[in-house]
C-alpha atoms as one frame of an Amber mdcrd trajectory, in Angstrom:
protein
   4.583   1.294  11.243   8.335   0.959  11.575  10.738  -1.930  10.945  11.069
  -4.033  14.209  14.274  -2.741  16.071  15.809  -6.273  15.715  15.795  -5.920
  11.974  18.604  -3.831  10.369  21.747  -2.214  11.893  21.631  -0.348  15.231
  22.918   2.814  13.504  20.205   4.090  11.143  18.892   7.359   9.693  15.373
   8.405   8.977  14.823  10.085   5.620  11.953  11.115   3.357  11.557   9.885
  -0.316  12.265  13.498  -1.373  15.427  13.626   0.660  16.586  10.233  -0.714
  15.889  11.407  -4.366  18.032  14.519  -3.774  20.766  12.477  -2.101  21.101
   9.949  -5.070  20.964  12.878  -7.536  23.947  14.399  -5.669  25.704  11.025
  -5.699  25.278  10.756  -9.411  26.174  14.369  -9.992  29.410  14.068  -8.144
  30.536  11.158 -10.194  30.389   8.574  -7.347  28.807   5.260  -7.516  26.591
   3.376  -5.086  24.678   0.064  -4.851  21.275   0.177  -3.284  18.727  -2.316
  -1.976  15.187  -1.147  -1.532  13.451  -3.071   1.229   9.661  -3.237   1.545
   9.065  -5.746   4.288   5.440  -4.790   4.597   4.739  -6.749   1.400   5.618
  -9.913   3.247   2.484 -11.868   4.404   2.149 -11.481   8.160   4.606  -8.674
   8.545   5.483  -7.442  11.101   3.722  -9.659  13.587   5.144 -12.875  12.188
   8.450 -13.670  13.782   8.990 -16.346  11.075   8.861 -13.647   8.351  11.100
 -11.363  10.389  13.677 -14.051  10.886  13.702 -15.087   7.136  14.252 -11.502
   6.035  16.923 -10.977   8.682  18.758 -14.100   7.518  19.221 -13.015   3.896
  19.828  -9.329   4.807  22.516  -9.918   7.465  25.273 -10.580   4.935  24.466
  -7.338   3.253  24.555  -5.534   6.491  28.076  -6.926   7.127  29.324  -5.118
   3.997  31.980  -2.379   4.811  30.698   1.185   4.812  26.961   0.180   4.514
  24.551   3.045   5.398  20.932   2.373   6.403  17.989   4.753   5.825  14.541
   4.239   7.209  11.679   5.423   4.805   8.061   5.922   5.674   5.894   2.879
   6.324   8.674   0.507   7.361  10.422   0.659   4.039  14.283   1.093   3.974
  17.350   1.646   1.871  20.643  -0.209   2.323  23.387   1.737   0.599  27.038
   0.884  -0.052  29.960   1.211  -2.410  30.339  -1.491  -5.018  32.514  -4.242
  -3.711  33.585  -7.669  -4.906  32.330 -11.336  -5.023  31.155 -11.404  -1.333
  29.052  -8.360  -1.975  27.424  -9.744  -5.199  26.643 -13.088  -3.498  25.060
 -11.488  -0.466  22.951  -9.207  -2.680  21.917 -11.953  -4.990  20.849 -14.031
  -2.018  18.778 -11.197  -0.590  17.047 -10.384  -3.878  16.269 -13.944  -4.684
  15.181 -15.211  -1.186  12.425 -12.883  -0.113   9.807 -10.467  -1.442  10.762
  -7.972   1.192  13.605  -6.845  -0.999  11.943  -4.957  -3.735  14.843  -4.249
  -6.041  18.550  -3.601  -6.427  19.867  -0.425  -8.108  23.163   0.924  -9.213
  23.582   4.669  -9.004  24.069   6.397 -11.409  23.110   3.844 -14.018  19.660
   3.155 -12.366  19.082   6.712 -11.049  15.847   7.116 -12.971  14.386   3.863
 -11.896  15.359   4.287  -8.213  13.885   7.831  -8.088  10.632   6.598  -9.738
  10.456   3.881  -7.002  10.934   6.483  -4.276   8.312   8.708  -5.980   5.813
   5.831  -5.713   6.648   5.382  -1.967   6.120   9.089  -1.409   2.759   8.986
  -3.138   1.600   5.945  -1.104   2.368   7.638   2.282   1.002  11.045   1.423
   4.443  12.727   1.111   5.194  15.345  -1.533   6.180  13.470  -4.728   9.706
  14.416  -5.608  10.672  15.349  -9.148  12.370  12.440 -10.889  14.316  12.010
 -14.088  12.673  10.406 -17.051  13.453   9.280 -20.531  16.354   7.249 -21.841
  19.704   7.380 -20.089  21.864  10.473 -20.916  25.379  10.113 -22.314  28.284
  11.648 -20.368  29.244  15.126 -21.358  32.414  15.485 -23.437  35.040  18.180
 -23.651  33.721  19.432 -26.973  30.251  19.786 -25.449  31.657  22.106 -22.674
  33.599  24.083 -25.268  30.493  24.553 -27.375  28.585  25.934 -24.471  31.543
  28.112 -23.586  31.421  29.641 -27.036  27.768  30.816 -26.658  28.083  31.712
 -22.898  28.171  35.416 -23.785  24.830  35.249 -25.403  23.079  33.387 -22.551
  20.900  35.461 -20.254  21.594  33.687 -17.017  19.792  36.012 -14.736  16.460
  35.235 -16.437  17.095  31.542 -15.917  17.591  31.843 -12.181  14.950  30.342
  -9.919  14.250  31.824  -6.449  12.868  31.153  -2.972  12.484  33.216   0.100
  14.759  33.300   3.205  12.925  34.458   6.276  13.711  36.214   9.420  11.509
  36.280  12.618  10.945  39.013  15.064  10.748  38.694  18.909   6.990  38.245
  18.653   7.316  35.557  15.940   6.307  37.724  13.107   8.137  36.922   9.943
   9.479  38.878   6.998  11.428  38.070   3.917  15.119  38.641   4.750  16.434
  37.878   1.159  15.655  36.096  -1.967  18.003  33.206  -2.844  18.589  32.637
  -6.507  19.799  29.348  -7.869  20.892  28.135 -11.423  19.991  24.575 -12.499
  23.148  23.941 -14.324  22.140  20.470 -15.669  18.908  21.858 -17.032  20.697
  24.703 -18.825  23.210  22.267 -20.206  20.328  19.898 -21.534  18.881  22.911
 -23.350  22.094  23.491 -25.192  23.444  19.964 -25.493  20.370  17.596 -25.538
  21.030  14.016 -24.580  24.145  14.697 -22.437  24.720  14.815 -18.667  27.299
  16.491 -16.527  26.709  13.901 -13.765  29.615  11.537 -14.379  31.978  14.306
 -15.214  32.664  16.498 -12.175  35.764  18.192 -13.670  33.805  19.225 -16.738
  30.990  20.447 -14.697  33.448  22.552 -12.534  34.937  23.988 -15.722  31.578
  25.003 -17.033  30.504  26.548 -13.782  33.723  28.610 -13.586  32.835  30.139
 -16.955  29.162  30.630 -16.183  29.776  32.092 -12.765  32.013  34.754 -14.329
  29.309  35.402 -16.896  26.773  35.794 -14.082  28.818  38.372 -12.400  29.155
  40.270 -15.673  25.416  40.304 -16.101  24.962  41.420 -12.557  27.122  44.390
 -13.261  24.668  45.561 -15.800  21.438  44.467 -13.923  22.265  44.854 -10.138
  18.857  46.500  -9.874  17.442  43.117  -9.234  18.588  43.785  -5.563  16.749
  47.052  -5.447  13.700  45.311  -3.743  15.759  43.809  -1.000  18.811  41.580
  -0.358  19.514  38.711  -2.803  21.989  35.762  -2.939  23.325  34.404  -6.157
  25.479  31.274  -6.856  29.183  32.020  -7.544  32.608  30.532  -6.897  36.013
  31.537  -5.750  37.367  31.866  -9.274  34.697  34.375 -10.162  35.619  36.549
  -7.101  39.233  36.485  -8.244  38.435  37.379 -11.921  38.295  40.720 -13.801
  34.453  40.388 -13.897  34.225  40.793 -10.219  36.338  43.989 -10.455  33.868
  45.346 -13.001  31.049  44.340 -10.915  32.429  46.045  -7.898  33.003  49.182
  -9.899  29.452  49.206 -11.249  27.797  48.598  -7.838  26.185  51.850  -6.361
  26.595  52.521  -2.613  22.926  51.985  -1.781  23.210  48.276  -2.971  26.482
  47.474  -1.115  25.905  44.594   1.148  22.661  43.629  -0.626  24.010  41.093
  -3.187  25.351  37.960  -1.391  27.482  35.548  -3.259  27.165  31.876  -2.488
  30.264  29.795  -2.378  30.051  25.952  -1.921  31.792  24.704   1.214  33.383
  21.879  -0.871  35.093  24.443  -3.061  36.362  26.347  -0.021  37.711  23.253
   1.558  39.423  22.197  -1.687  41.421  25.441  -1.853  41.475  27.319   1.453
  43.894  29.870   0.141  41.755  30.714  -2.802  38.752  31.073  -0.599  40.531
  33.097   1.916  41.711  35.561  -0.825  38.178  35.556  -2.432  36.561  36.407
   0.896  38.944  39.246   1.542  38.368  40.798  -1.820  34.574  40.391  -1.307
  34.798  41.969   2.168  36.769  44.999   0.752  33.992  45.481  -1.748  31.294
  45.163   0.861  29.869  42.097  -0.921  28.811  39.489   1.607  29.786  35.801
   1.084  27.719  32.801   2.156  29.140  29.397   2.505  26.655  26.851   1.226
  26.404  23.077   1.585  27.288  23.186   5.308  25.943  20.110   7.256  25.846
  19.416  11.000  28.892  17.161  10.824  30.964  19.963   9.370  30.295  22.423
  12.168  33.115  21.324  14.720  35.908  22.062  12.134  34.312  25.062  10.419
  35.962  27.923  12.529  38.660  28.987   9.970  36.532  28.958   6.985  33.605
  30.620   8.772  35.750  33.541   9.593  35.691  34.600   5.987  31.989  34.250
   5.492  29.136  36.616   6.382  26.519  33.752   6.283  26.640  29.972   6.498
  23.866  27.909   4.941  23.220  24.889   7.105  21.362  21.937   5.427  20.300
  18.421   6.592  19.472  19.541  10.208  16.338  17.468  10.858  18.094  14.151
  11.247  19.305  15.457  14.554  17.128  16.418  17.639  16.905  20.233  18.019
  18.855  20.125  21.288  21.649  18.059  19.821  21.832  20.354  16.776  21.858
  23.476  18.986  24.836  22.106  20.901  26.748  21.594  17.637  26.456  25.220
  16.414  29.070  27.503  18.052  27.297  30.295  19.902  29.113  32.945  17.844
  27.822  31.487  14.533  24.125  31.198  15.542  23.203  34.739  14.221  25.068
  34.129  10.941  23.221  30.785  10.266  20.710  30.283   7.392  19.054  27.070
   8.285  17.664  25.656   4.979  15.062  22.996   4.016  13.318  22.868   7.356
  10.028  20.978   7.422   9.400  20.628  11.135   8.067  23.627  13.037   9.541
  22.289  16.327  13.023  22.449  14.948  12.512  25.986  13.560  11.191  27.235
  16.972  13.992  25.646  18.897  16.745  27.159  16.622  15.070  30.508  16.592
  14.998  30.650  20.357  18.631  29.693  20.421  19.450  32.624  18.250  19.615
  31.385  14.623  19.033  34.289  12.305  17.474  33.049   9.071  15.405  30.158
   7.853  14.101  28.711   4.556  11.958  25.698   3.716   8.356  24.576   4.197
   8.357  25.158   7.953   9.480  28.821   7.549   7.021  29.354   4.721   4.069
  28.095   6.770   4.992  29.725  10.056
């Protein structure tokens, strides 16, 4: 069952509870703030056949829909999320009216302050509708990280075995007959989890500058460890998280010197698109240094809306990791991807086989996510 088309804005996005949990986690981690209304109109007696119920809910939600910058996400079973940035008195009045006037508005949340409660609510919705239950945060709210916390971690960074703390998942390629094989293993580091182990009770979420400082230090440490343990790539290509500063550091020079010829091209360094955009000159220089060392670079965090303006940055990358594809129809997505970039795309997080098949037919090279795992 879906919300009647006359309810809510004309521009809307479908999302799963797990995608919403990840989105709000990213909002909190970036230091941004959002206000969220969780709507569950199916709880209203007579919904959706009762026009009286629909009109009553629409009357109290319309002022919220008029708020600048509001984004609407449809969840399974007719539930929905209305999301916007904090505003002023008009916003507060509209929201209070909505919450007080109808049971169809389940709750209001502030992100990041109410992140745990919102994620738990989304987890309950996932369970009700047979979706995978997303991981959620629990326990008392964490205090913001401080400069002295970061300094304390940096002092012990040399003793941390980061490689053993990496998690991994497979990236798949498909032959002409549809047979699949593992193309590489993608390694990731949960920076917040690592930070919690060393500094319990603190979070990096509201402190993006401190998080960036810590990651610059740890990415250099990770390269130093790879120089000593590059045999982890002996079983096949791998990708590891990195950043531009690490590629421009002495640690990369030592890593380059230590890398045997047979492993050249088998260790891919992941650079976030946001960092490349923030300093195009640094990324360009880092990409040139990596290319000279025969070390591929992958731009991560690429979304469909980034594709039209990606030509310059894409030139410096071997791979581009495309995320958030399934909110577009396969044909629309395929027209967004420049033909020259199709073989260099790693389409991540796919859950729909139809999308995988359409993109594979179009010439996309690599895939990850449940659809690729189950193919």
